[in-house]
Amino acid sequence: MKPKMIFCTGSFDGTGKEAAVLTKLLNVELKKYFSPIFVTDNRECALEMEKIGLNATYIYDELRKINVENVVAELGLLEKKYEFCAEKVLFGDVDYTYISRKKAFLEMVKYFYFWERILDKEKVEILFGGCVRYVGLISGIVAKKKKTICLGIASTPFVDTFCLTGDNYGKYTLLEYYYAQKKITLIPKEEEDVSRLLASCNKEINSITLQEEYKPALNFNKIKYLIDRVKVSRIEKDSPYLRVGRGINKYLLRLLRQHLFTKGFYKLPETENFFYYPLQIEDDSNRLVWADFIESQISVIKSISRSLPAGCCLYVKEHPAAIGQIPISELRNIKKVSKVRLISPFVPGKYLIKKSVGLITLTGTSGMEALVLKTPVIVLGRGFYNFPELVHIITDWRDLDAILHQVYYLRTLPKEKDVLRLLQAYRKSCYKGSICMRQYYHSNVVDNSNILNQENAKNLAEGIYQSYLISLKIRRRI
């Protein structure tokens, strides 16, 4: 008998229509391994799935059926039952916070009841999808308590691959499993991917690369897309994630700010000793979930500044995907911090990593890149590379000055064989297939045809099934 699966379309980017098309393709392939049940929190996706003859539970229809008498009391009981912190879950979701705390906590309780009921009713063995924020965190919390395997999607630096995560807190499901092995055997394609990544990291950069891809711009297709999203917003009244007006407003602000204060506002690198701190996207899960114990990045920068060795400063740079997103007032506050230089966002991050004494990061792929470039890494949050033999992990902020001085004066580096083992384990935990679609909110050119086809759906289903089997194997060992 095939294991039952709940598949949540929230793991896709792109439009609701695109999610429905991919779900239809996946349904054919998933049925080879599972008995899938589909749920979605996207009204456009639900309506499109109904048109193409695919049954899906629309989560907000179910939430409306749930009565909550006392939000505070019931939330307290849920916190005790599932051993989680409601404030941390809400902190990880700026969209709900933006609406109202009262509504957010009411729907949080309803989300818990929804996932309790559907998991108890369907007796599923695997929950796939959701996201790494509000909805995904809640489904993951309930699934963990009920001992249901929970897998979410994650992008990777390897071309046409995807990775799965089971904890929503920066760890990939199988990376630790493979990293713990003394010898990792890769097939030729996997070896080629690791070699390509190493070559890419070590390649000299003399011009802007990633920044150009993320630089906001207007074109005909993007305007057409935004108009279409405005039309769709008329039916998307339930989910805070689909407030088109807010998304357009944020994008236009980015478009405006990227052209302001470009002359004289930022610094360029100089011949001085510095640590490098790349800013995370403020409303991204890397910042709000993987580093949910940090109040603000300005507070982090001030703490680093007070701990710097003599004769050393801190370079800070905006994330390439968020150029213009941080308010000018916040950037000015960063510039005011002692020994801190706000570097132009168009200076390649790789250049700064190479020239720096060490990289200080909350999380993100810059840490992996620094390891390859033989630059010491100090991690303040959760990262998939958080192994003590690879990076300096700050678990007590009172240790920050001692670790910065150790790195500055001794320049301790991990062994190359351990870095290579990390990359091999990372690649081994990835599967063939592409699932994260592009959107015009974040890209200037969008073509998702490589994702919306049957061959890709076949690869995705195979990868999900293989990860499920290994997850079962690991669970039985425990």
Coordinates of C-alpha atoms in Angstrom, one line a residue:
M1 CA 0.0 0.0 0.0
K2 CA 1.4 3.4 -1.0
P3 CA 2.1 5.9 1.8
K4 CA -0.3 8.8 2.1
M5 CA 1.0 12.3 1.4
I6 CA -0.3 15.8 2.0
F7 CA 1.1 18.0 -0.7
C8 CA 0.9 21.8 -0.1
T9 CA 1.3 24.0 -3.1
G10 CA 2.8 26.7 -0.9
S11 CA 6.2 25.4 -1.8
F12 CA 6.1 27.0 -5.2
D13 CA 6.9 30.5 -6.2
G14 CA 5.3 31.9 -9.4
T15 CA 1.6 32.6 -9.9
G16 CA -1.3 30.5 -8.7
K17 CA -1.9 29.3 -12.2
E18 CA 1.7 28.1 -12.6
A19 CA 1.4 26.3 -9.3
A20 CA -1.7 24.6 -10.5
V21 CA -0.1 23.5 -13.7
L22 CA 3.0 22.1 -11.9
T23 CA 0.8 20.4 -9.4
K24 CA -1.2 18.7 -12.2
L25 CA 2.1 17.4 -13.7
L26 CA 3.3 16.3 -10.3
N27 CA 0.1 14.4 -9.5
V28 CA 0.8 12.0 -12.4
E29 CA 4.3 11.3 -11.1
L30 CA 3.6 11.3 -7.3
K31 CA 0.9 8.6 -7.7
K32 CA 3.7 6.2 -8.7
Y33 CA 5.0 6.4 -5.1
F34 CA 2.3 8.0 -2.9
S35 CA -1.4 8.5 -2.4
P36 CA -1.3 12.4 -2.6
I37 CA -3.8 14.8 -1.1
F38 CA -3.5 18.4 -2.2
V39 CA -4.0 21.6 -0.1
T40 CA -3.3 25.2 -1.0
D41 CA -3.5 28.6 0.6
N42 CA -3.6 30.3 -2.8
R43 CA -7.1 31.1 -4.1
E44 CA -6.0 31.5 -7.7
C45 CA -4.3 28.1 -7.5
A46 CA -7.4 26.5 -5.9
L47 CA -9.7 27.9 -8.7
E48 CA -7.3 26.8 -11.4
M49 CA -6.9 23.3 -10.0
E50 CA -10.7 23.0 -9.9
K51 CA -10.8 24.0 -13.6
I52 CA -8.3 21.3 -14.6
G53 CA -10.1 18.6 -12.6
L54 CA -7.7 18.3 -9.6
N55 CA -9.2 18.3 -6.1
A56 CA -7.5 20.5 -3.6
T57 CA -8.5 21.7 -0.1
Y58 CA -8.4 25.5 0.1
I59 CA -7.1 26.2 3.6
Y60 CA -8.9 29.4 4.2
D61 CA -12.3 27.8 3.5
E62 CA -11.5 25.3 6.3
L63 CA -10.3 28.1 8.6
R64 CA -13.6 29.9 8.3
K65 CA -15.3 26.7 9.7
I66 CA -13.2 26.8 12.9
N67 CA -14.5 28.7 15.9
V68 CA -12.1 30.1 18.4
E69 CA -13.6 31.3 21.7
N70 CA -10.6 32.6 23.6
V71 CA -7.4 33.2 21.5
V72 CA -5.0 33.8 24.3
A73 CA -6.1 30.8 26.4
E74 CA -6.2 28.5 23.4
L75 CA -2.9 29.7 22.1
G76 CA -1.4 29.1 25.6
L77 CA -2.6 25.5 25.5
L78 CA -1.2 25.0 22.1
E79 CA 2.2 26.4 23.2
K80 CA 2.3 23.9 26.1
K81 CA 1.1 21.0 23.9
Y82 CA 3.5 21.6 21.0
E83 CA 6.4 23.2 22.9
F84 CA 6.8 26.2 20.7
C85 CA 6.9 30.0 21.1
A86 CA 4.0 31.8 19.4
E87 CA 5.9 35.2 19.3
K88 CA 8.8 33.5 17.5
V89 CA 6.5 32.1 14.9
L90 CA 4.8 35.4 14.3
F91 CA 8.2 37.2 14.2
G92 CA 9.1 35.0 11.3
D93 CA 6.2 36.3 9.2
V94 CA 6.2 40.0 8.3
D95 CA 3.1 39.6 6.2
Y96 CA 0.9 38.7 9.1
T97 CA 2.6 41.2 11.4
Y98 CA 1.9 43.9 8.8
I99 CA -1.9 43.2 9.0
S100 CA -2.5 43.0 12.8
R101 CA -1.3 41.0 15.7
K102 CA -4.8 40.2 16.8
K103 CA -5.7 38.7 13.4
A104 CA -2.4 36.9 13.2
F105 CA -2.8 35.1 16.5
L106 CA -6.4 34.2 15.8
E107 CA -5.4 32.6 12.5
M108 CA -2.4 31.0 14.1
V109 CA -4.8 29.1 16.4
K110 CA -7.0 28.2 13.5
Y111 CA -3.9 27.0 11.5
F112 CA -3.0 24.7 14.4
Y113 CA -6.5 23.2 14.5
F114 CA -6.5 22.8 10.7
W115 CA -3.3 20.8 10.6
E116 CA -4.2 18.8 13.7
R117 CA -7.5 17.7 12.1
I118 CA -6.2 16.9 8.7
L119 CA -3.2 14.9 9.9
D120 CA -5.5 13.0 12.4
K121 CA -8.1 12.4 9.7
E122 CA -5.9 11.3 6.8
K123 CA -3.2 9.4 8.8
V124 CA -0.6 10.6 6.4
E125 CA 3.1 9.5 6.6
I126 CA 4.5 12.5 4.9
L127 CA 3.7 16.2 4.7
F128 CA 5.3 18.0 1.8
G129 CA 5.4 21.7 1.1
G130 CA 4.2 24.7 3.2
C131 CA 7.0 27.2 3.5
V132 CA 9.7 28.3 6.0
R133 CA 7.5 31.0 7.6
Y134 CA 4.2 31.2 9.4
V135 CA 2.1 28.5 7.6
G136 CA 5.1 26.2 7.1
L137 CA 6.3 26.5 10.6
I138 CA 2.9 25.6 12.1
S139 CA 2.5 22.6 9.9
G140 CA 6.0 21.5 10.7
I141 CA 5.4 21.9 14.5
V142 CA 2.3 19.8 14.4
A143 CA 3.8 17.2 12.1
K144 CA 6.9 16.8 14.4
K145 CA 4.6 16.2 17.4
K146 CA 2.7 13.6 15.5
K147 CA 5.9 12.0 14.2
T148 CA 4.9 12.7 10.5
I149 CA 7.8 13.2 8.1
C150 CA 7.7 16.8 7.0
L151 CA 9.7 18.0 4.0
G152 CA 10.0 21.5 2.6
I153 CA 11.7 22.7 -0.5
A154 CA 15.0 24.6 -0.7
S155 CA 17.0 26.0 -3.7
T156 CA 20.7 25.0 -4.1
P157 CA 23.8 26.5 -5.8
F158 CA 23.9 23.5 -8.2
V159 CA 22.2 23.9 -11.5
D160 CA 18.8 22.2 -12.0
T161 CA 18.7 20.6 -8.6
F162 CA 16.6 21.0 -5.5
C163 CA 17.1 20.2 -1.8
L164 CA 14.7 19.3 1.0
T165 CA 14.6 20.5 4.5
G166 CA 12.8 18.9 7.4
D167 CA 13.2 21.5 10.2
N168 CA 12.6 24.9 8.6
Y169 CA 15.6 26.3 10.5
G170 CA 18.4 26.3 8.1
K171 CA 19.3 22.5 8.1
Y172 CA 18.9 20.4 5.0
T173 CA 17.4 17.0 5.6
L174 CA 20.2 14.7 4.4
L175 CA 23.3 17.0 4.5
E176 CA 24.3 16.0 8.1
Y177 CA 23.6 12.4 7.3
Y178 CA 26.1 12.4 4.4
Y179 CA 28.6 14.8 6.1
A180 CA 28.9 12.3 9.0
Q181 CA 30.1 9.6 6.6
K182 CA 33.8 9.1 6.3
K183 CA 33.7 8.7 2.6
I184 CA 31.1 10.2 0.3
T185 CA 30.7 8.5 -3.1
L186 CA 29.5 10.7 -5.9
I187 CA 28.4 9.8 -9.3
P188 CA 30.3 11.6 -12.2
K189 CA 27.5 14.2 -12.6
E190 CA 27.7 15.1 -8.9
E191 CA 31.5 15.3 -9.0
E192 CA 31.2 17.6 -12.0
D193 CA 28.7 19.9 -10.1
V194 CA 31.0 20.1 -7.1
S195 CA 34.0 20.9 -9.3
R196 CA 32.0 23.6 -11.2
L197 CA 30.9 25.2 -7.9
L198 CA 34.6 25.3 -6.7
A199 CA 35.7 26.8 -9.9
S200 CA 32.9 29.4 -9.8
C201 CA 33.8 30.4 -6.2
N202 CA 37.5 30.8 -7.1
K203 CA 36.9 32.6 -10.4
E204 CA 38.3 36.1 -10.3
I205 CA 35.6 38.8 -10.5
N206 CA 36.4 42.2 -12.1
S207 CA 32.8 43.3 -12.7
I208 CA 29.3 43.2 -11.3
T209 CA 27.7 39.8 -11.6
L210 CA 24.7 38.8 -9.4
Q211 CA 23.8 42.4 -8.7
E212 CA 22.8 43.0 -12.3
E213 CA 20.4 40.1 -12.2
Y214 CA 18.6 41.5 -9.1
K215 CA 18.7 45.2 -10.1
P216 CA 15.1 46.3 -10.4
A217 CA 14.0 47.5 -13.8
L218 CA 10.7 48.0 -15.6
N219 CA 9.9 46.4 -19.0
F220 CA 6.7 45.6 -20.9
N221 CA 6.4 42.0 -19.6
K222 CA 6.8 43.1 -16.0
I223 CA 4.2 45.8 -16.3
K224 CA 1.8 43.3 -18.0
Y225 CA 2.5 40.9 -15.1
L226 CA 1.8 43.5 -12.4
I227 CA -1.5 44.4 -14.1
D228 CA -2.4 40.8 -14.1
R229 CA -1.6 40.5 -10.4
V230 CA -3.8 43.5 -9.6
K231 CA -6.7 41.7 -11.3
V232 CA -6.0 38.5 -9.4
S233 CA -5.8 40.4 -6.1
R234 CA -9.6 40.9 -6.4
I235 CA -10.1 37.2 -5.5
E236 CA -7.1 36.9 -3.1
K237 CA -8.7 38.5 -0.1
D238 CA -7.8 35.8 2.5
S239 CA -4.0 35.4 2.4
P240 CA -1.7 38.2 3.5
Y241 CA 1.0 36.8 1.3
L242 CA -0.9 37.9 -1.8
R243 CA -1.4 41.6 -1.1
V244 CA -0.4 42.8 -4.5
G245 CA -0.5 46.5 -3.7
R246 CA 2.1 46.1 -0.9
G247 CA 4.3 44.1 -3.3
I248 CA 4.1 46.7 -6.0
N249 CA 4.8 49.5 -3.5
K250 CA 7.9 47.7 -2.2
Y251 CA 9.1 47.2 -5.8
L252 CA 8.6 50.8 -6.8
L253 CA 10.5 52.0 -3.7
R254 CA 13.4 49.7 -4.6
L255 CA 13.3 51.1 -8.1
L256 CA 13.4 54.7 -6.8
R257 CA 16.0 54.1 -4.1
Q258 CA 18.5 52.4 -6.3
H259 CA 19.0 55.7 -8.1
L260 CA 19.3 57.8 -5.0
F261 CA 22.4 58.5 -3.0
T262 CA 24.7 56.5 -5.3
K263 CA 27.3 59.2 -5.3
G264 CA 29.0 60.0 -2.0
F265 CA 26.6 57.9 0.0
Y266 CA 28.5 54.6 -0.1
K267 CA 32.2 53.9 0.5
L268 CA 34.5 51.9 -1.8
P269 CA 36.9 49.3 -0.4
E270 CA 40.2 50.7 0.8
T271 CA 43.6 49.1 1.8
E272 CA 42.7 48.4 5.4
N273 CA 42.0 45.4 7.6
F274 CA 38.3 44.6 7.9
F275 CA 35.8 42.0 8.7
Y276 CA 32.9 41.7 6.2
Y277 CA 29.2 41.5 7.3
P278 CA 26.7 41.0 4.4
L279 CA 23.2 42.3 5.3
Q280 CA 20.4 39.7 5.0
I281 CA 17.1 40.6 3.3
E282 CA 15.2 41.9 6.3
D283 CA 11.9 40.2 5.6
D284 CA 13.4 36.9 4.3
S285 CA 13.3 33.6 6.2
N286 CA 17.1 33.6 6.5
R287 CA 16.8 36.6 8.7
L288 CA 13.4 36.1 10.5
V289 CA 13.4 32.3 11.0
W290 CA 17.0 31.1 10.9
A291 CA 18.1 34.1 13.1
D292 CA 14.9 34.7 15.0
F293 CA 16.8 35.5 18.3
I294 CA 18.3 38.6 16.8
E295 CA 16.3 41.8 17.4
S296 CA 17.7 43.8 14.4
Q297 CA 20.7 43.8 12.2
I298 CA 21.7 47.3 13.4
S299 CA 22.0 45.8 16.9
V300 CA 24.2 43.1 15.5
I301 CA 26.4 45.6 13.7
K302 CA 26.8 47.6 16.9
S303 CA 27.8 44.5 18.9
I304 CA 30.4 43.6 16.3
S305 CA 31.8 47.1 16.2
R306 CA 32.4 47.0 20.0
S307 CA 34.2 43.7 19.7
L308 CA 36.6 44.6 16.8
P309 CA 40.4 44.3 17.3
A310 CA 42.5 47.5 17.2
G311 CA 43.3 48.6 13.7
C312 CA 40.3 46.7 12.2
C313 CA 37.0 48.0 10.9
L314 CA 33.7 46.4 9.6
Y315 CA 32.5 46.5 6.0
V316 CA 28.7 46.2 5.6
K317 CA 27.0 45.7 2.3
E318 CA 23.3 45.3 1.2
H319 CA 22.1 42.0 -0.2
P320 CA 22.2 42.0 -4.0
A321 CA 18.5 41.0 -4.1
A322 CA 17.5 43.9 -1.8
I323 CA 19.3 46.9 -3.2
G324 CA 17.1 49.8 -2.4
Q325 CA 14.8 47.9 -0.1
I326 CA 16.4 49.1 3.2
P327 CA 15.1 52.6 4.2
I328 CA 17.7 55.3 3.8
S329 CA 17.3 56.2 7.5
E330 CA 18.4 52.7 8.5
L331 CA 21.4 52.9 6.1
R332 CA 22.3 56.3 7.7
N333 CA 22.2 54.7 11.1
I334 CA 24.6 52.0 10.0
K335 CA 27.0 54.6 8.7
K336 CA 27.0 56.3 12.1
V337 CA 28.3 53.2 13.9
S338 CA 31.9 53.5 14.9
K339 CA 34.5 51.7 12.8
V340 CA 31.8 50.7 10.3
R341 CA 31.9 51.4 6.5
L342 CA 28.8 51.0 4.4
I343 CA 30.1 49.7 1.1
S344 CA 28.5 50.2 -2.3
P345 CA 26.1 47.3 -3.1
F346 CA 27.7 47.1 -6.5
V347 CA 31.0 45.9 -5.2
P348 CA 31.0 42.1 -5.6
G349 CA 30.6 40.2 -2.4
K350 CA 33.2 37.6 -3.4
Y351 CA 35.8 40.4 -3.7
L352 CA 35.1 41.6 -0.2
I353 CA 35.2 38.0 1.2
K354 CA 38.6 37.4 -0.4
K355 CA 40.0 40.7 0.9
S356 CA 38.5 40.5 4.4
V357 CA 40.1 39.2 7.6
G358 CA 37.0 37.1 8.1
L359 CA 33.3 36.9 7.2
I360 CA 30.7 37.5 9.9
T361 CA 27.2 36.3 8.8
L362 CA 23.8 35.4 10.3
T363 CA 23.4 32.5 7.7
G364 CA 23.2 32.2 3.9
T365 CA 25.4 30.9 1.1
S366 CA 28.1 33.6 1.6
G367 CA 29.4 31.4 4.5
M368 CA 29.9 28.5 2.2
E369 CA 31.5 30.7 -0.4
A370 CA 33.9 32.1 2.2
L371 CA 34.9 28.5 3.2
V372 CA 35.8 27.7 -0.4
L373 CA 37.8 31.0 -0.6
K374 CA 39.7 30.1 2.6
T375 CA 38.3 33.0 4.6
P376 CA 37.5 32.4 8.3
V377 CA 33.7 32.3 9.0
I378 CA 31.9 33.5 12.1
V379 CA 28.3 32.5 12.2
L380 CA 25.8 34.3 14.4
G381 CA 22.6 32.4 13.4
R382 CA 21.7 29.0 12.0
G383 CA 23.4 27.7 8.8
F384 CA 23.6 24.5 6.9
Y385 CA 27.4 24.6 7.3
N386 CA 27.3 25.0 11.1
F387 CA 29.9 22.3 11.9
P388 CA 32.5 23.3 14.6
E389 CA 35.4 22.1 12.5
L390 CA 34.4 24.5 9.7
V391 CA 33.1 27.7 11.2
H392 CA 33.2 29.7 14.5
I393 CA 29.7 29.4 15.9
I394 CA 28.6 32.2 18.3
T395 CA 26.3 30.6 20.9
D396 CA 27.2 33.2 23.6
W397 CA 27.5 36.8 22.6
R398 CA 30.0 37.4 25.4
D399 CA 32.4 35.2 23.4
L400 CA 32.2 37.5 20.3
D401 CA 35.2 39.7 21.0
A402 CA 37.5 36.7 21.9
I403 CA 36.6 34.9 18.7
L404 CA 37.1 38.0 16.5
H405 CA 40.5 38.6 18.1
Q406 CA 41.4 34.9 17.6
V407 CA 40.5 35.1 13.9
Y408 CA 42.2 38.4 13.5
Y409 CA 45.5 37.5 15.1
L410 CA 45.7 33.7 14.4
R411 CA 43.6 33.4 11.2
T412 CA 42.5 29.9 12.0
L413 CA 41.1 28.1 8.9
P414 CA 39.2 24.7 8.5
K415 CA 40.9 21.8 6.8
E416 CA 40.4 21.8 3.0
K417 CA 39.3 18.1 3.2
D418 CA 36.4 19.1 5.6
V419 CA 35.3 21.9 3.2
L420 CA 35.3 19.5 0.3
R421 CA 33.3 17.0 2.4
L422 CA 30.7 19.7 3.1
L423 CA 30.3 20.4 -0.6
Q424 CA 30.1 16.7 -1.4
A425 CA 27.5 16.1 1.3
Y426 CA 25.6 19.1 0.1
R427 CA 25.5 17.8 -3.5
K428 CA 24.7 14.3 -2.4
S429 CA 21.6 15.7 -0.5
C430 CA 20.3 17.4 -3.7
Y431 CA 18.2 15.8 -6.4
K432 CA 17.7 16.5 -10.0
G433 CA 14.9 18.9 -10.8
S434 CA 13.8 22.5 -10.5
I435 CA 10.9 23.7 -8.4
C436 CA 11.4 27.4 -7.5
M437 CA 9.8 29.5 -10.2
R438 CA 10.9 33.0 -10.9
Q439 CA 8.6 36.0 -10.4
Y440 CA 8.7 39.5 -11.9
Y441 CA 8.8 40.9 -8.4
H442 CA 12.4 39.6 -8.1
S443 CA 13.6 39.1 -11.7
N444 CA 13.7 41.2 -14.8
V445 CA 13.3 38.1 -17.2
V446 CA 11.0 35.2 -16.3
D447 CA 10.8 31.9 -18.1
N448 CA 9.6 28.9 -16.1
S449 CA 9.3 26.5 -19.0
N450 CA 12.2 24.4 -17.6
I451 CA 10.0 23.7 -14.6
L452 CA 6.5 23.4 -16.1
N453 CA 7.1 20.2 -18.0
Q454 CA 6.5 16.4 -17.4
E455 CA 10.2 15.4 -17.3
N456 CA 10.9 17.9 -14.5
A457 CA 7.8 16.7 -12.6
K458 CA 9.1 13.2 -12.9
N459 CA 12.5 14.2 -11.5
L460 CA 10.9 16.1 -8.6
A461 CA 8.7 13.1 -7.6
E462 CA 11.6 10.7 -7.7
G463 CA 13.7 13.1 -5.5
I464 CA 10.9 13.5 -3.0
Y465 CA 10.4 9.8 -2.8
Q466 CA 14.1 9.0 -2.3
S467 CA 14.4 11.6 0.4
Y468 CA 11.3 10.1 2.1
L469 CA 12.9 6.6 2.1
I470 CA 16.2 7.9 3.6
S471 CA 14.3 10.0 6.1
L472 CA 12.5 6.7 7.2
K473 CA 15.9 5.0 7.4
I474 CA 17.3 7.7 9.6
R475 CA 14.2 7.8 11.8
R476 CA 14.4 4.0 12.4
R477 CA 18.0 4.3 13.5
I478 CA 17.0 7.0 16.1

